[in-house]
XYZ file of C-alpha atoms in Angstrom:
681
model
C -30.990 22.587 2.995
C -31.096 22.527 -0.810
C -30.244 26.200 -1.063
C -26.961 25.586 0.753
C -25.768 22.906 -1.648
C -23.515 23.466 -4.685
C -25.247 24.039 -7.998
C -26.077 20.652 -9.451
C -25.330 21.561 -13.043
C -21.832 22.848 -12.290
C -20.755 19.934 -10.096
C -22.518 16.647 -10.608
C -23.066 16.869 -14.353
C -19.393 17.654 -14.922
C -18.344 14.568 -12.967
C -21.002 12.227 -14.284
C -19.911 12.435 -17.884
C -20.581 9.917 -20.617
C -17.384 8.019 -19.925
C -18.300 7.435 -16.260
C -21.720 6.071 -17.169
C -20.213 3.952 -19.927
C -17.726 2.373 -17.556
C -20.407 1.511 -15.033
C -22.701 0.200 -17.774
C -20.052 -2.036 -19.320
C -19.097 -3.484 -15.953
C -22.720 -4.068 -15.031
C -23.456 -5.703 -18.387
C -20.659 -8.216 -17.892
C -21.858 -8.865 -14.355
C -25.445 -9.443 -15.390
C -24.363 -11.874 -18.088
C -22.464 -13.921 -15.515
C -25.303 -13.875 -13.028
C -23.905 -12.761 -9.692
C -21.283 -11.262 -7.460
C -17.965 -13.059 -7.106
C -17.441 -14.289 -3.555
C -14.335 -15.548 -1.832
C -14.215 -17.664 1.299
C -13.350 -15.572 4.333
C -10.447 -16.686 6.470
C -9.285 -16.122 10.024
C -6.079 -14.227 10.457
C -3.993 -15.100 13.462
C -3.077 -12.472 16.010
C 0.490 -12.005 14.769
C 0.692 -8.622 13.083
C -2.442 -7.103 11.584
C -4.501 -4.380 13.252
C -3.406 -3.282 16.714
C -5.342 -1.031 19.074
C -4.812 0.659 22.411
C -7.013 2.460 24.916
C -6.382 5.455 27.166
C -8.887 5.896 30.036
C -9.049 9.329 31.619
C -10.012 8.286 35.159
C -7.064 5.848 35.294
C -4.673 8.710 34.534
C -5.879 11.459 36.848
C -2.299 12.477 37.502
C -1.664 13.223 33.862
C -3.086 16.756 34.210
C -4.470 19.129 36.801
C -8.092 18.870 37.878
C -8.730 22.415 36.676
C -6.922 21.884 33.400
C -9.128 22.618 30.409
C -6.819 21.145 27.750
C -5.490 17.677 28.491
C -2.718 15.619 26.935
C -1.717 11.973 26.676
C 0.758 9.867 24.723
C -0.282 6.637 22.971
C 1.676 3.401 23.342
C 2.405 3.305 19.590
C 1.890 5.470 16.508
C -1.775 5.382 15.491
C -3.702 6.303 12.348
C -7.310 6.303 13.613
C -8.862 7.305 16.925
C -12.264 7.775 18.567
C -13.397 9.051 21.979
C -16.215 7.378 23.923
C -17.850 7.956 27.291
C -20.474 6.476 29.599
C -24.108 6.191 28.613
C -25.036 8.431 31.542
C -23.039 11.248 29.941
C -24.332 13.934 27.596
C -24.969 12.350 24.135
C -24.769 15.808 22.537
C -21.312 16.496 23.960
C -18.211 16.947 21.828
C -14.549 16.102 22.270
C -12.127 18.540 20.655
C -8.879 16.829 19.652
C -5.494 17.764 18.212
C -2.803 15.305 17.149
C 0.983 15.328 16.999
C 3.761 12.938 16.034
C 6.398 14.641 18.195
C 4.450 16.502 20.890
C 5.444 19.861 19.420
C 3.709 20.346 16.059
C -0.067 19.924 16.280
C -2.929 19.576 13.819
C -5.833 22.003 13.765
C -8.510 21.280 16.431
C -11.227 18.813 15.418
C -14.482 18.496 17.379
C -16.016 15.017 17.321
C -19.511 14.073 18.436
C -21.395 10.808 18.849
C -21.292 8.608 15.732
C -25.019 8.455 15.043
C -24.364 7.900 11.353
C -23.126 4.314 11.898
C -26.182 3.105 13.764
C -25.491 -0.614 13.887
C -26.414 -3.004 16.712
C -26.521 -1.739 20.296
C -23.213 -0.288 21.380
C -21.106 -2.074 23.963
C -22.104 -1.275 27.554
C -24.519 1.388 26.307
C -21.651 3.855 25.883
C -21.638 6.964 23.715
C -19.148 6.265 20.930
C -17.670 9.216 19.065
C -17.111 9.305 15.322
C -13.970 7.488 14.185
C -11.311 9.943 12.996
C -8.784 8.653 10.442
C -5.600 10.725 10.289
C -3.631 11.925 7.283
C -0.446 10.561 8.904
C 0.530 8.756 12.075
C 0.402 10.445 15.504
C 1.701 9.643 19.001
C 0.156 12.423 21.095
C -3.406 13.626 21.693
C -4.432 16.975 23.154
C -8.144 17.181 23.924
C -10.979 19.115 25.587
C -14.420 17.691 26.521
C -17.132 20.205 25.548
C -20.879 20.467 25.907
C -23.137 21.149 22.908
C -22.579 24.919 23.270
C -18.785 24.547 23.200
C -18.209 25.155 26.916
C -15.840 22.889 28.906
C -17.631 19.812 30.223
C -17.010 16.651 32.192
C -17.739 13.306 30.556
C -18.004 10.190 32.734
C -15.545 7.343 32.055
C -14.135 9.200 29.052
C -11.724 7.020 27.068
C -9.975 7.000 23.688
C -9.417 3.992 21.453
C -6.563 4.410 18.972
C -5.880 2.073 16.051
C -3.037 1.165 13.706
C -4.427 -0.870 10.805
C -1.540 -0.243 8.403
C -0.158 -3.804 8.727
C -2.105 -5.657 6.061
C -2.962 -5.690 2.370
C -2.700 -2.362 0.553
C -3.593 -0.995 -2.863
C 0.055 -1.429 -3.835
C -0.644 -5.175 -3.824
C -3.055 -4.673 -6.771
C -5.745 -6.992 -5.453
C -8.457 -6.129 -7.922
C -9.450 -4.369 -11.100
C -11.523 -1.303 -10.240
C -15.249 -1.466 -10.897
C -14.974 1.271 -13.526
C -13.434 -0.951 -16.209
C -15.405 -3.166 -18.612
C -14.727 -6.823 -17.955
C -15.939 -10.271 -18.941
C -14.959 -11.656 -15.550
C -17.190 -11.790 -12.458
C -17.725 -8.346 -10.918
C -14.561 -7.034 -9.262
C -15.578 -6.833 -5.622
C -12.599 -6.957 -3.246
C -13.415 -9.694 -0.761
C -13.034 -9.469 3.005
C -10.126 -11.872 2.732
C -8.390 -9.621 0.201
C -8.705 -6.411 2.260
C -7.513 -8.198 5.400
C -10.600 -8.761 7.570
C -9.744 -10.631 10.766
C -12.736 -12.949 11.055
C -11.999 -13.587 14.740
C -13.497 -10.177 15.476
C -16.940 -11.597 14.649
C -16.832 -14.187 17.438
C -17.173 -13.921 21.206
C -13.754 -13.983 22.918
C -12.221 -13.832 19.409
C -12.212 -17.633 19.077
C -13.679 -19.205 15.962
C -15.334 -21.873 18.090
C -17.292 -19.250 20.035
C -20.739 -18.007 18.920
C -21.009 -15.269 16.304
C -21.749 -11.916 17.924
C -23.993 -10.589 15.107
C -25.482 -13.483 13.107
C -26.637 -12.519 9.594
C -30.324 -11.716 9.152
C -31.977 -11.062 5.807
C -34.604 -8.772 4.302
C -35.173 -8.005 0.631
C -33.428 -4.804 -0.473
C -36.032 -2.108 -1.210
C -33.682 0.931 -1.105
C -30.026 1.849 -1.446
C -28.649 4.309 1.126
C -25.401 6.103 0.246
C -22.927 7.238 2.926
C -19.475 8.739 3.147
C -16.860 7.677 5.693
C -15.846 11.278 6.548
C -12.205 10.123 6.423
C -9.303 11.685 4.454
C -9.453 11.421 0.679
C -6.725 9.660 -1.346
C -5.394 7.510 1.503
C -4.794 3.774 1.179
C -8.441 2.668 1.385
C -7.691 -0.794 2.759
C -6.198 0.723 5.914
C -9.340 2.846 6.290
C -11.634 -0.164 5.801
C -9.726 -2.192 8.406
C -9.867 0.740 10.859
C -13.647 1.087 10.435
C -14.054 -2.681 10.736
C -12.110 -2.831 14.026
C -14.021 0.128 15.470
C -17.414 -1.315 14.560
C -16.689 -4.975 15.279
C -14.491 -4.840 18.386
C -14.616 -1.472 20.093
C -18.322 -0.820 19.641
C -18.992 -4.530 20.103
C -21.075 -5.140 16.976
C -19.078 -8.100 15.701
C -18.828 -6.834 12.097
C -18.581 -3.749 9.913
C -21.883 -1.931 9.472
C -21.761 -1.102 5.755
C -22.779 -3.629 3.099
C -20.249 -2.284 0.574
C -17.583 0.412 0.402
C -16.208 2.264 -2.658
C -12.815 3.988 -2.854
C -11.480 6.908 -4.928
C -10.210 4.582 -7.670
C -13.616 2.928 -8.095
C -12.749 -0.276 -6.223
C -15.691 -1.887 -4.437
C -15.154 -3.706 -1.119
C -17.254 -6.424 0.478
C -18.524 -5.191 3.831
C -20.957 -6.988 6.133
C -20.747 -10.789 6.001
C -23.731 -12.495 4.392
C -24.044 -11.451 0.751
C -27.171 -10.164 -0.967
C -30.011 -8.853 1.228
C -28.099 -9.214 4.513
C -29.098 -6.532 7.009
C -26.234 -4.166 7.825
C -25.815 -1.527 10.501
C -25.652 1.904 8.910
C -28.882 3.850 9.486
C -30.750 2.514 12.555
C -34.027 0.843 11.514
C -33.503 2.045 7.933
C -30.804 -0.623 7.596
C -33.633 -3.179 7.532
C -34.618 -3.463 3.872
C -31.758 -1.408 2.468
C -28.171 -1.813 1.316
C -25.734 0.670 2.857
C -22.926 1.764 0.516
C -20.132 3.864 2.015
C -18.033 6.059 -0.290
C -14.591 6.314 1.327
C -13.608 9.949 1.836
C -15.044 13.255 2.997
C -17.259 14.999 0.455
C -18.542 17.984 2.395
C -16.348 20.351 0.379
C -14.479 18.060 -2.038
C -15.950 16.394 -5.107
C -15.662 12.618 -5.407
C -13.558 11.421 -8.328
C -15.284 10.307 -11.511
C -13.935 6.815 -10.817
C -15.479 6.764 -7.335
C -18.813 7.799 -8.857
C -18.514 5.106 -11.527
C -17.871 2.452 -8.876
C -20.763 3.808 -6.828
C -23.077 3.702 -9.869
C -21.973 0.164 -10.636
C -22.591 -1.318 -7.178
C -25.787 0.721 -6.720
C -27.114 -0.660 -10.017
C -26.245 -4.189 -8.927
C -27.785 -4.188 -5.444
C -30.760 -2.158 -6.718
C -31.203 -4.076 -9.964
C -34.842 -4.871 -9.120
C -35.708 -1.278 -8.173
C -36.845 1.800 -10.072
C -33.865 4.189 -9.657
C -36.226 7.194 -9.737
C -38.908 5.559 -7.617
C -40.196 6.374 -4.153
C -42.051 4.099 -1.746
C -43.163 3.976 1.896
C -40.225 2.981 4.075
C -40.497 2.831 7.843
C -42.113 6.095 8.993
C -41.592 7.927 5.665
C -44.387 7.691 3.055
C -42.173 8.603 0.057
C -38.604 7.421 0.537
C -36.315 7.407 -2.575
C -35.132 4.097 -3.989
C -31.628 5.610 -4.035
C -31.191 7.885 -1.024
C -28.531 9.646 0.984
C -28.075 8.995 4.673
C -29.351 12.487 5.454
C -32.706 11.451 3.925
C -33.083 9.174 6.967
C -31.844 11.549 9.663
C -30.845 15.231 9.727
C -27.028 15.139 9.550
C -24.256 15.772 7.007
C -23.704 12.317 5.494
C -22.903 11.645 2.613
C -21.426 15.149 2.305
C -22.783 18.099 0.327
C -20.741 17.426 -2.820
C -21.909 13.809 -3.060
C -25.482 14.431 -1.971
C -25.981 17.011 -4.722
C -25.023 14.332 -7.276
C -27.706 11.827 -6.195
C -30.219 12.755 -8.888
C -27.560 12.336 -11.552
C -26.541 9.029 -9.979
C -30.180 7.903 -10.273
C -30.153 8.914 -13.954
C -26.905 7.019 -14.519
C -28.144 3.896 -12.743
C -31.287 3.981 -14.879
C -29.152 4.128 -18.042
C -26.977 1.276 -16.817
C -29.992 -0.909 -16.048
C -31.584 -0.211 -19.421
C -28.310 -0.586 -21.394
C -28.976 2.740 -23.121
C -25.333 3.855 -23.275
C -23.325 3.808 -26.485
C -20.135 1.764 -26.343
C -17.971 3.943 -28.583
C -16.386 6.031 -25.821
C -13.230 4.706 -24.181
C -10.538 6.005 -21.858
C -7.508 7.492 -23.581
C -5.171 4.745 -22.340
C -5.607 1.237 -20.980
C -3.480 -0.898 -18.678
C -0.446 -2.154 -20.597
C -0.384 0.654 -23.165
C 3.094 1.892 -24.064
C 3.312 5.693 -23.721
C 5.907 8.452 -23.861
C 6.275 11.878 -22.258
C 5.554 14.707 -24.713
C 6.163 17.672 -22.357
C 9.696 18.142 -21.003
C 10.057 18.201 -17.198
C 6.691 16.499 -16.641
C 6.140 15.763 -12.945
C 5.957 12.127 -11.869
C 3.903 12.247 -8.660
C 3.266 9.852 -5.795
C -0.503 10.043 -6.313
C -3.137 11.274 -8.774
C -3.229 14.983 -7.988
C -1.184 18.158 -7.781
C -1.106 17.945 -3.982
C 0.929 14.730 -4.081
C 4.724 14.902 -3.833
C 6.854 15.119 -6.991
C 8.990 11.988 -7.282
C 11.064 13.380 -10.162
C 10.872 15.470 -13.337
C 10.658 13.400 -16.505
C 12.497 14.375 -19.684
C 10.854 14.556 -23.080
C 10.323 11.167 -24.781
C 10.679 9.115 -21.566
C 9.005 5.739 -22.136
C 6.523 4.092 -19.754
C 3.839 1.419 -19.512
C 0.379 2.389 -18.208
C -0.192 0.604 -14.906
C -3.470 2.052 -13.603
C -6.061 4.741 -14.212
C -7.673 6.875 -15.304
C -8.366 8.795 -12.086
C -10.025 12.200 -12.279
C -9.005 14.716 -9.607
C -9.725 18.413 -9.933
C -9.214 19.634 -13.489
C -6.922 16.767 -14.542
C -7.089 13.101 -15.452
C -4.200 10.967 -14.195
C -2.612 7.656 -15.161
C -0.222 5.512 -13.144
C 2.823 4.564 -15.224
C 5.936 2.466 -14.710
C 9.279 2.454 -16.489
C 13.021 2.730 -16.035
C 12.622 6.177 -14.456
C 10.239 4.967 -11.767
C 6.628 4.311 -10.849
C 4.106 7.110 -10.291
C 1.244 9.212 -11.672
C 1.266 11.552 -14.692
C -1.267 13.939 -16.190
C -3.040 12.423 -19.207
C -2.345 15.463 -21.416
C 1.426 14.931 -21.073
C 1.290 11.358 -22.382
C 1.149 9.964 -25.910
C 0.657 6.360 -26.962
C 3.580 4.685 -28.727
C 3.591 1.438 -30.675
C 2.072 -1.151 -28.312
C 3.193 -4.590 -27.347
C 5.821 -5.908 -25.033
C 9.272 -4.795 -26.187
C 11.734 -7.646 -25.660
C 14.403 -6.748 -23.116
C 15.784 -10.292 -22.974
C 15.946 -13.219 -25.371
C 15.207 -16.880 -24.750
C 18.433 -18.385 -23.458
C 19.657 -15.192 -21.766
C 20.946 -15.463 -18.217
C 19.460 -12.828 -15.923
C 20.028 -11.846 -12.306
C 17.570 -10.475 -9.721
C 18.463 -6.878 -8.823
C 15.894 -6.163 -6.102
C 15.625 -7.344 -2.505
C 12.741 -9.801 -3.036
C 11.060 -10.731 -6.340
C 7.918 -12.858 -6.616
C 8.038 -15.685 -9.150
C 4.480 -16.476 -10.238
C 2.699 -19.396 -11.869
C 1.629 -17.268 -14.851
C 2.256 -13.710 -16.132
C 0.164 -11.332 -14.012
C -0.046 -9.831 -10.531
C -3.016 -12.047 -9.653
C -1.186 -15.315 -10.361
C -0.046 -17.508 -7.468
C 3.419 -16.873 -6.032
C 5.416 -20.100 -6.365
C 8.764 -18.819 -5.043
C 10.497 -15.658 -3.882
C 13.849 -14.814 -5.434
C 16.368 -12.526 -3.734
C 19.144 -10.206 -4.861
C 21.728 -12.047 -6.949
C 19.592 -15.101 -7.777
C 20.207 -16.177 -11.370
C 17.808 -17.655 -13.930
C 17.615 -18.578 -17.592
C 14.929 -17.036 -19.827
C 12.761 -19.779 -21.377
C 9.745 -17.730 -22.542
C 8.476 -14.170 -22.925
C 7.971 -11.337 -23.002
C 4.272 -11.395 -22.046
C 2.574 -8.051 -21.338
C 0.156 -8.265 -18.395
C -1.036 -5.757 -15.755
C 1.278 -3.106 -17.194
C 4.479 -5.149 -16.895
C 6.653 -7.259 -19.188
C 6.930 -10.807 -17.811
C 9.566 -13.460 -18.548
C 9.490 -17.150 -17.672
C 12.675 -18.188 -15.882
C 14.299 -21.473 -14.938
C 15.971 -21.054 -11.539
C 17.232 -23.185 -8.683
C 13.904 -22.443 -6.954
C 11.762 -23.660 -9.850
C 10.338 -22.288 -13.081
C 7.942 -19.359 -13.220
C 7.188 -15.820 -14.406
C 8.877 -12.637 -13.149
C 8.533 -8.916 -13.909
C 11.359 -7.711 -16.143
C 11.746 -4.416 -14.237
C 13.618 -6.244 -11.495
C 15.910 -8.350 -13.685
C 19.286 -7.515 -15.226
C 21.143 -9.249 -18.029
C 24.195 -11.236 -16.939
C 27.124 -10.612 -19.255
C 29.428 -13.329 -20.514
C 33.014 -13.780 -19.329
C 34.088 -10.376 -20.692
C 34.438 -8.778 -17.278
C 37.850 -8.025 -15.815
C 37.264 -10.441 -12.933
C 35.887 -13.968 -12.665
C 33.976 -15.768 -9.926
C 36.380 -16.545 -7.081
C 38.846 -13.768 -7.918
C 40.308 -11.793 -5.024
C 40.149 -8.036 -5.692
C 40.794 -4.814 -3.795
C 39.118 -1.416 -3.615
C 41.102 1.029 -5.758
C 39.555 4.331 -4.639
C 39.327 6.269 -1.372
C 35.818 5.058 -0.542
C 33.619 2.649 -2.512
C 29.974 1.940 -1.739
C 28.877 -1.641 -1.269
C 25.226 -1.718 -2.408
C 22.342 -4.131 -1.922
C 21.823 -4.563 -5.664
C 23.525 -3.684 -8.941
C 22.309 -0.090 -9.210
C 23.432 3.391 -8.188
C 19.967 3.899 -6.656
C 20.243 0.825 -4.423
C 20.707 1.324 -0.683
C 24.243 1.317 0.732
C 25.417 -1.642 2.820
C 28.780 -0.067 3.719
C 31.450 2.347 2.504
C 34.721 0.461 1.966
C 38.120 2.207 2.252
C 40.991 1.964 -0.193
C 42.648 -1.431 -0.174
C 39.666 -3.416 1.173
C 40.044 -6.995 -0.044
C 37.006 -8.743 -1.553
C 36.066 -12.007 -3.243
C 34.000 -11.974 -6.459
C 30.877 -14.154 -6.040
C 29.423 -14.330 -9.566
C 29.622 -13.038 -13.138
C 29.281 -9.275 -13.728
C 26.065 -7.349 -14.454
C 25.787 -4.106 -16.485
C 23.551 -1.363 -15.076
C 23.552 2.451 -14.898
C 26.721 2.680 -17.018
C 28.841 0.478 -14.717
C 29.905 -3.161 -14.569
C 28.792 -4.521 -11.221
C 30.227 -7.419 -9.229
C 28.703 -9.303 -6.344
C 31.457 -9.402 -3.719
C 32.038 -10.501 -0.117
C 34.503 -9.252 2.471
C 34.849 -7.828 5.952
C 32.074 -5.286 5.307
C 29.506 -7.875 4.247
C 28.096 -9.047 0.917
C 26.733 -6.796 -1.813
C 27.412 -5.190 -5.190
C 30.023 -2.646 -6.224
C 31.178 -1.064 -9.480
C 34.075 -3.002 -11.028
C 35.597 0.188 -12.433
C 36.846 0.941 -8.895
C 38.342 -2.490 -8.220
C 41.795 -3.801 -8.974
C 43.194 -7.309 -8.987
C 44.183 -7.902 -5.392
C 44.886 -11.594 -5.129
C 48.193 -13.379 -4.877
C 49.406 -16.608 -6.470
C 51.776 -19.259 -5.094
C 55.362 -18.058 -5.580
C 54.539 -14.338 -5.232
C 56.954 -12.391 -3.008
C 55.035 -10.125 -0.616
C 55.602 -8.093 2.549
C 53.469 -7.115 5.550
C 51.865 -3.644 5.486
C 49.989 -1.472 8.009
C 51.588 -2.857 11.177
C 52.160 -6.216 12.886
C 50.249 -9.206 11.453
C 49.287 -12.521 13.095
C 50.582 -15.707 11.452
C 48.131 -18.519 12.268
C 48.128 -22.310 12.061
C 45.268 -22.284 9.536
C 42.854 -19.967 7.659
C 40.547 -18.378 10.247
C 40.562 -16.080 13.271
C 39.908 -19.087 15.516
C 43.171 -20.803 14.598
C 46.161 -20.564 16.960
C 48.760 -17.822 16.467
C 52.116 -19.208 15.280
C 53.940 -15.870 15.292
C 53.431 -12.115 15.111
C 55.109 -10.731 11.995
C 56.535 -7.221 12.018
C 55.516 -4.508 9.586
C 57.562 -4.919 6.387
C 58.411 -8.594 6.990
C 59.263 -10.380 3.705
C 57.285 -13.538 2.831
C 56.529 -15.890 -0.059
C 52.978 -17.077 -0.876
C 52.675 -20.903 -0.947
C 48.865 -21.443 -1.071
C 45.484 -19.680 -1.103
C 43.321 -17.828 -1.131
C 40.917 -19.452 1.350
C 37.862 -17.571 2.619
C 37.133 -17.717 6.353
C 35.536 -15.332 8.860
C 35.068 -12.660 6.176
C 38.696 -12.581 5.042
C 40.810 -14.044 2.235
C 43.687 -16.040 3.763
C 47.047 -16.986 2.222
C 49.627 -19.552 3.311
C 53.060 -17.914 3.490
C 56.589 -18.872 4.473
C 59.469 -16.772 5.822
C 62.928 -17.596 7.160
C 62.256 -15.829 10.416
C 58.623 -16.766 11.144
C 58.142 -20.198 9.600
C 55.035 -21.350 7.740
C 51.440 -20.288 8.431
C 48.342 -18.428 7.261
C 47.595 -14.698 7.327
C 44.981 -12.243 6.035
C 45.771 -11.117 2.466
C 44.408 -7.633 3.100
C 47.600 -6.768 4.974
C 50.019 -8.053 2.330
C 51.517 -6.230 -0.616
C 53.627 -7.449 -3.543
C 57.311 -6.629 -3.469
């Protein structure tokens, strides 16, 4: 097997550089000083939202295809992101199921043959069935095309063949910034993302999914003598929390174990996730009897042909050093039927199969070296990443790509001009030949190559001053108890909410924070989603009636040309101004209401459209109802002809989405009508 693996010097040594070992060492040193792993109380999610799953059973759908059909097709009840076949225990355990997936039933993925998931090896599987390996998809699918095959690849028949498909996307994600990755030095407790934080539904661990029912797989303990490293064989660079929840559901519910089999999981950014309930020395389910006396660590991704990121390796080194802190990283010892089993091993050292992937397995000896250095504190502390969270940087290469993820395969969000300014939000992440940092600024949020960035003078640049009035210009903005994404949310502000700056700026987690006094309380908000409210220098004031003075004017959800469109309003549409103006994107924006709803529009395309008592007006655009009061529910006094002359006596009054005026005319008498259909003489 060794001869088939990549050359160790060209792969593992390049990834396991001094910086990776330093990061793991610094994190471990802080952890050792504090004396343990940070734990959070698990909680039970209710059944509203969260992971959903469906099942398609072949024998219940015999009419879905012909008996002689080799390739078979079915449609799921909802879009899914993970799937696994399973069949009766009396069926061939060496059989395969070849699958293809499609979102529309027309474009299909390449065929993928899936066998029995021996690599998980937890408690006994439900009903003694043969459960196939869980497949996590790059994107959602609705259709499955499949063929049951025997071990030689010939068509086969599998008894009670079924497919379980899963959508675990509804839950916490990495965008929520739950934790600091385990690659960064810290003086806090070790940054392990708890089950609560990644969205574990603790009902899965109980019979009948009720917390009052017995636990399906009660924790048992045995001192850790070895660390066994796995890979999940799932797509790289996906949201890892969705993957963890999918694995958890498949292990706990579908296979009937009552929990996830791995003790810990590590993602491509170096984040470490709490797996099996129970803490140190709890027995997991990841390598048959070898799970007794070992800790199973799953590296999220597929590393048969792709190298793990340096950050993933650093997180793996860190958690391996912690759970194996009483072991000799280079040691061997009798373990079950093997007389010389490594202290740090790959899953394939237990059984002949491909886990943890060729590109990760070849790095194991270097991982042992790194863990030994971490445990002995023999790493210098004078090497640091180029940038840290919160650093102010600028673009030094014109037309630099801002990407949706850390790699050249991710989509380009936009091209950045020279000298664009940003704040470092995350990173570094090594992928291929480049190191990437996540940055945020006025031009967006995304990932840039390290070589195209340069540090500028640090510190939080003040965008607002104490005493300034600011307005929320995003749909929903969290107001927190202190500056930082980990602080408690004390209120949620919405578009147009106004506050007064009482403190700040404070730079935390890559953002500038300001403390605001609002009608919903006092707390800290990110400046990126606030806009300065100008004084009374705008053309219109709150309560003014205005009209659209262009052919079509967009009503937007917030004061920005990039905000989504609520409606397109035609020339002459009458509106009421709701609050003071806001400057953004070179325009003066007004919050307005009218027949097309409430939103923001550029004041440069508005004209004064209201009338005052004494104004002489006439009806335009056809006949107009004269009513007994302001509102479409009031009785009709008369129907006034197009061009009828009137005099305004009162108004405006807002009702039913219109501005109403009281008018009088010799022919029609007194009453109220919609101002939109009036024009000055």
